[in-house]
PDB file of C-alpha atoms in Angstrom:
ATOM      1  CA  MET A   1     109.189 281.669 217.398  1.00  0.00           C
ATOM      2  CA  SER A   2     107.088 281.647 220.446  1.00  0.00           C
ATOM      3  CA  SER A   3     109.273 281.536 223.755  1.00  0.00           C
ATOM      4  CA  HIS A   4     107.844 278.058 224.601  1.00  0.00           C
ATOM      5  CA  LEU A   5     108.829 276.831 221.076  1.00  0.00           C
ATOM      6  CA  ARG A   6     112.783 278.561 221.852  1.00  0.00           C
ATOM      7  CA  ARG A   7     113.012 277.208 224.943  1.00  0.00           C
ATOM      8  CA  LEU A   8     111.957 273.430 223.457  1.00  0.00           C
ATOM      9  CA  VAL A   9     114.598 273.968 220.609  1.00  0.00           C
ATOM     10  CA  LEU A  10     117.227 274.959 223.568  1.00  0.00           C
ATOM     11  CA  GLU A  11     116.599 272.002 225.806  1.00  0.00           C
ATOM     12  CA  MET A  12     116.772 269.773 222.476  1.00  0.00           C
ATOM     13  CA  SER A  13     119.995 271.382 221.227  1.00  0.00           C
ATOM     14  CA  VAL A  14     121.236 270.570 224.939  1.00  0.00           C
ATOM     15  CA  GLY A  15     120.398 267.212 224.335  1.00  0.00           C
ATOM     16  CA  MET A  16     121.968 267.275 220.809  1.00  0.00           C
ATOM     17  CA  PHE A  17     125.325 268.752 222.231  1.00  0.00           C
ATOM     18  CA  ALA A  18     125.225 265.971 225.247  1.00  0.00           C
ATOM     19  CA  TYR A  19     125.164 263.255 222.390  1.00  0.00           C
ATOM     20  CA  VAL A  20     127.954 264.883 220.369  1.00  0.00           C
ATOM     21  CA  LEU A  21     130.047 265.347 223.269  1.00  0.00           C
ATOM     22  CA  LEU A  22     129.747 261.817 224.612  1.00  0.00           C
ATOM     23  CA  LEU A  23     130.627 260.626 220.940  1.00  0.00           C
ATOM     24  CA  GLY A  24     133.279 262.927 220.819  1.00  0.00           C
ATOM     25  CA  CYS A  25     134.912 261.559 224.010  1.00  0.00           C
ATOM     26  CA  MET A  26     134.565 258.215 222.967  1.00  0.00           C
ATOM     27  CA  ALA A  27     136.435 258.980 219.820  1.00  0.00           C
ATOM     28  CA  ALA A  28     139.278 260.569 221.914  1.00  0.00           C
ATOM     29  CA  VAL A  29     139.248 257.280 223.894  1.00  0.00           C
ATOM     30  CA  PHE A  30     139.265 254.825 221.178  1.00  0.00           C
ATOM     31  CA  GLN A  31     141.600 257.131 219.052  1.00  0.00           C
ATOM     32  CA  LYS A  32     144.138 254.242 218.078  1.00  0.00           C
ATOM     33  CA  GLY A  33     141.084 252.226 217.362  1.00  0.00           C
ATOM     34  CA  LEU A  34     139.826 254.540 214.993  1.00  0.00           C
ATOM     35  CA  GLU A  35     143.280 255.281 213.639  1.00  0.00           C
ATOM     36  CA  ALA A  36     143.600 251.171 212.587  1.00  0.00           C
ATOM     37  CA  ALA A  37     140.266 251.603 210.701  1.00  0.00           C
ATOM     38  CA  GLY A  38     141.640 254.716 208.615  1.00  0.00           C
ATOM     39  CA  PHE A  39     139.917 257.394 210.677  1.00  0.00           C
ATOM     40  CA  LEU A  40     142.147 260.258 211.985  1.00  0.00           C
ATOM     41  CA  LEU A  41     140.764 262.208 215.243  1.00  0.00           C
ATOM     42  CA  GLY A  42     140.526 265.700 213.837  1.00  0.00           C
ATOM     43  CA  PRO A  43     138.358 264.841 210.871  1.00  0.00           C
ATOM     44  CA  VAL A  44     136.091 262.753 212.771  1.00  0.00           C
ATOM     45  CA  LEU A  45     135.518 265.436 215.841  1.00  0.00           C
ATOM     46  CA  LEU A  46     134.976 268.138 212.743  1.00  0.00           C
ATOM     47  CA  GLY A  47     132.318 265.714 211.241  1.00  0.00           C
ATOM     48  CA  LEU A  48     130.701 265.256 214.600  1.00  0.00           C
ATOM     49  CA  PHE A  49     130.596 269.137 215.164  1.00  0.00           C
ATOM     50  CA  LEU A  50     129.196 269.508 211.539  1.00  0.00           C
ATOM     51  CA  GLY A  51     126.578 267.032 212.196  1.00  0.00           C
ATOM     52  CA  PHE A  52     125.688 269.178 215.352  1.00  0.00           C
ATOM     53  CA  ALA A  53     125.496 272.472 213.367  1.00  0.00           C
ATOM     54  CA  ALA A  54     123.168 270.768 211.180  1.00  0.00           C
ATOM     55  CA  ASP A  55     121.058 269.648 213.398  1.00  0.00           C
ATOM     56  CA  VAL A  56     120.713 272.931 215.157  1.00  0.00           C
ATOM     57  CA  ALA A  57     119.830 274.327 211.916  1.00  0.00           C
ATOM     58  CA  MET A  58     117.197 271.829 211.357  1.00  0.00           C
ATOM     59  CA  LEU A  59     115.628 272.130 214.425  1.00  0.00           C
ATOM     60  CA  ILE A  60     115.258 275.630 214.292  1.00  0.00           C
ATOM     61  CA  HIS A  61     114.012 275.190 210.425  1.00  0.00           C
ATOM     62  CA  MET A  62     111.370 272.422 212.064  1.00  0.00           C
ATOM     63  CA  ALA A  63     110.245 274.710 214.752  1.00  0.00           C
ATOM     64  CA  HIS A  64     109.548 277.574 212.587  1.00  0.00           C
ATOM     65  CA  VAL A  65     107.598 275.752 209.776  1.00  0.00           C
ATOM     66  CA  THR A  66     105.382 273.850 212.522  1.00  0.00           C
ATOM     67  CA  GLU A  67     104.517 277.116 213.970  1.00  0.00           C
ATOM     68  CA  LEU A  68     103.879 278.481 210.649  1.00  0.00           C
ATOM     69  CA  ALA A  69     101.888 275.649 209.767  1.00  0.00           C
ATOM     70  CA  ALA A  70      99.945 275.552 212.970  1.00  0.00           C
ATOM     71  CA  ASP A  71      98.992 279.683 212.623  1.00  0.00           C
ATOM     72  CA  SER A  72      97.785 279.221 209.035  1.00  0.00           C
ATOM     73  CA  GLN A  73      94.774 276.812 210.722  1.00  0.00           C
ATOM     74  CA  ASN A  74      94.461 275.339 207.162  1.00  0.00           C
ATOM     75  CA  GLU A  75      95.215 271.685 207.154  1.00  0.00           C
ATOM     76  CA  ALA A  76      95.988 271.324 203.444  1.00  0.00           C
ATOM     77  CA  TYR A  77      98.233 274.216 203.515  1.00  0.00           C
ATOM     78  CA  ALA A  78      99.882 272.441 206.473  1.00  0.00           C
ATOM     79  CA  ASN A  79     100.510 269.337 204.894  1.00  0.00           C
ATOM     80  CA  LYS A  80     101.811 270.787 201.785  1.00  0.00           C
ATOM     81  CA  THR A  81     104.331 273.219 203.558  1.00  0.00           C
ATOM     82  CA  THR A  82     105.561 270.779 206.026  1.00  0.00           C
ATOM     83  CA  VAL A  83     106.199 268.071 203.512  1.00  0.00           C
ATOM     84  CA  SER A  84     107.733 270.527 200.645  1.00  0.00           C
ATOM     85  CA  GLN A  85     109.950 272.166 203.747  1.00  0.00           C
ATOM     86  CA  SER A  86     110.835 268.572 204.874  1.00  0.00           C
ATOM     87  CA  VAL A  87     112.213 267.738 201.550  1.00  0.00           C
ATOM     88  CA  ILE A  88     114.089 271.084 201.050  1.00  0.00           C
ATOM     89  CA  ARG A  89     115.728 270.219 204.228  1.00  0.00           C
ATOM     90  CA  ARG A  90     116.584 266.986 203.412  1.00  0.00           C
ATOM     91  CA  VAL A  91     117.987 267.871 199.974  1.00  0.00           C
ATOM     92  CA  ILE A  92     120.171 270.748 201.687  1.00  0.00           C
ATOM     93  CA  PHE A  93     121.627 268.300 204.071  1.00  0.00           C
ATOM     94  CA  VAL A  94     122.465 265.873 201.445  1.00  0.00           C
ATOM     95  CA  ILE A  95     123.919 268.651 199.320  1.00  0.00           C
ATOM     96  CA  ALA A  96     126.236 270.011 202.800  1.00  0.00           C
ATOM     97  CA  LEU A  97     127.299 266.603 203.277  1.00  0.00           C
ATOM     98  CA  PHE A  98     128.636 266.028 199.943  1.00  0.00           C
ATOM     99  CA  ALA A  99     130.438 269.770 199.532  1.00  0.00           C
ATOM    100  CA  LEU A 100     131.915 269.214 203.030  1.00  0.00           C
ATOM    101  CA  GLY A 101     132.557 265.339 203.090  1.00  0.00           C
ATOM    102  CA  SER A 102     134.556 265.431 200.354  1.00  0.00           C
ATOM    103  CA  ARG A 103     137.285 267.454 201.904  1.00  0.00           C
ATOM    104  CA  PRO A 104     139.876 265.156 203.696  1.00  0.00           C
ATOM    105  CA  GLN A 105     139.606 267.642 206.618  1.00  0.00           C
ATOM    106  CA  ILE A 106     135.980 266.264 207.581  1.00  0.00           C
ATOM    107  CA  ASP A 107     134.642 263.067 207.673  1.00  0.00           C
ATOM    108  CA  ALA A 108     131.427 262.680 205.975  1.00  0.00           C
ATOM    109  CA  VAL A 109     130.343 259.269 208.326  1.00  0.00           C
ATOM    110  CA  SER A 110     131.105 261.220 211.419  1.00  0.00           C
ATOM    111  CA  MET A 111     128.907 264.074 210.089  1.00  0.00           C
ATOM    112  CA  ILE A 112     126.109 261.703 209.379  1.00  0.00           C
ATOM    113  CA  ILE A 113     126.405 260.175 212.890  1.00  0.00           C
ATOM    114  CA  GLY A 114     126.508 263.797 214.289  1.00  0.00           C
ATOM    115  CA  ALA A 115     123.358 264.558 212.485  1.00  0.00           C
ATOM    116  CA  LEU A 116     121.483 261.407 214.336  1.00  0.00           C
ATOM    117  CA  GLY A 117     121.717 263.831 217.110  1.00  0.00           C
ATOM    118  CA  LEU A 118     118.507 265.178 216.575  1.00  0.00           C
ATOM    119  CA  LYS A 119     116.992 261.949 217.648  1.00  0.00           C
ATOM    120  CA  ALA A 120     119.147 261.825 220.990  1.00  0.00           C
ATOM    121  CA  GLY A 121     118.218 265.355 221.489  1.00  0.00           C
ATOM    122  CA  ALA A 122     114.255 264.549 221.102  1.00  0.00           C
ATOM    123  CA  MET A 123     115.066 261.603 223.463  1.00  0.00           C
ATOM    124  CA  LEU A 124     116.982 263.897 225.959  1.00  0.00           C
ATOM    125  CA  GLN A 125     114.402 266.579 226.069  1.00  0.00           C
ATOM    126  CA  PRO A 126     112.426 265.486 228.770  1.00  0.00           C
ATOM    127  CA  VAL A 127     115.486 264.820 231.190  1.00  0.00           C
ATOM    128  CA  VAL A 128     117.166 268.176 230.222  1.00  0.00           C
ATOM    129  CA  HIS A 129     114.103 269.911 230.962  1.00  0.00           C
ATOM    130  CA  ARG A 130     113.362 268.309 234.655  1.00  0.00           C
ATOM    131  CA  THR A 131     117.298 268.919 235.486  1.00  0.00           C
ATOM    132  CA  PHE A 132     117.855 272.318 233.863  1.00  0.00           C
ATOM    133  CA  PHE A 133     114.547 274.229 233.140  1.00  0.00           C
ATOM    134  CA  ARG A 134     112.202 272.770 236.190  1.00  0.00           C
ATOM    135  CA  GLY A 135     111.250 276.074 237.738  1.00  0.00           C
ATOM    136  CA  LYS A 136     111.456 278.398 234.814  1.00  0.00           C
ATOM    137  CA  GLU A 137     107.775 277.839 233.703  1.00  0.00           C
ATOM    138  CA  GLN A 138     104.600 277.018 235.013  1.00  0.00           C
ATOM    139  CA  ASP A 139     103.302 273.626 234.848  1.00  0.00           C
ATOM    140  CA  PRO A 140     101.838 272.664 231.138  1.00  0.00           C
ATOM    141  CA  GLU A 141      98.477 271.708 232.494  1.00  0.00           C
ATOM    142  CA  GLU A 142      98.009 274.751 234.506  1.00  0.00           C
ATOM    143  CA  SER A 143      99.108 276.725 231.136  1.00  0.00           C
ATOM    144  CA  THR A 144      96.755 274.750 229.196  1.00  0.00           C
ATOM    145  CA  ILE A 145      93.750 275.346 231.327  1.00  0.00           C
ATOM    146  CA  GLU A 146      94.520 279.190 231.405  1.00  0.00           C
ATOM    147  CA  GLU A 147      94.602 279.008 227.504  1.00  0.00           C
ATOM    148  CA  ARG A 148      91.050 276.949 227.470  1.00  0.00           C
ATOM    149  CA  ARG A 149      89.461 279.561 230.059  1.00  0.00           C
ATOM    150  CA  THR A 150      90.587 282.342 228.044  1.00  0.00           C
ATOM    151  CA  VAL A 151      89.354 280.811 224.758  1.00  0.00           C
ATOM    152  CA  TYR A 152      86.164 279.256 226.124  1.00  0.00           C
ATOM    153  CA  GLY A 153      85.410 281.374 228.922  1.00  0.00           C
ATOM    154  CA  ASN A 154      85.783 281.581 232.649  1.00  0.00           C
ATOM    155  CA  ASP A 155      83.404 279.110 233.868  1.00  0.00           C
ATOM    156  CA  GLU A 156      84.164 276.088 236.151  1.00  0.00           C
ATOM    157  CA  ASN A 157      83.751 273.483 233.452  1.00  0.00           C
ATOM    158  CA  SER A 158      85.469 274.920 230.389  1.00  0.00           C
ATOM    159  CA  ASP A 159      88.832 273.028 231.535  1.00  0.00           C
ATOM    160  CA  GLY A 160      87.237 269.485 231.283  1.00  0.00           C
ATOM    161  CA  SER A 161      87.651 268.992 234.910  1.00  0.00           C
ATOM    162  CA  SER A 162      84.564 267.364 236.849  1.00  0.00           C
ATOM    163  CA  ARG A 163      84.861 269.837 239.770  1.00  0.00           C
ATOM    164  CA  ALA A 164      81.519 270.854 241.473  1.00  0.00           C
TER     165      ALA A 164
END
């Protein structure tokens, strides 16, 4: 995996962890309400954590598959690979959900809610990037310009600018 993609996975993981941490804090605050509804705090927190762990595994797998498909430079192969790997990822998650959620120590509903953190991580990634990783990398537009100059040559018009 490229360093840029690793950083993106890390930034999304931070956002996913913030989501699960917020839900865990809310579960602790509303512990009495959870117990009244039939949910114990321990299994709920464990389910949230396992949902987060599943999210991280799925995110790493998605990044690997995306990079593999992009490196192939074959549209048919990329489409077939991403679709089949997506189905495999979902089947494995459902199997893990049934296997772990059937235990009384783990709440399956909170595991599903914890797994929704992948979407929260994607939405929080720009905020995490601006907050924690601002000076770590050059401007993305700058790297795109450098890449274009490497691929297309070092003439002034290769970056699409209209500078004279």
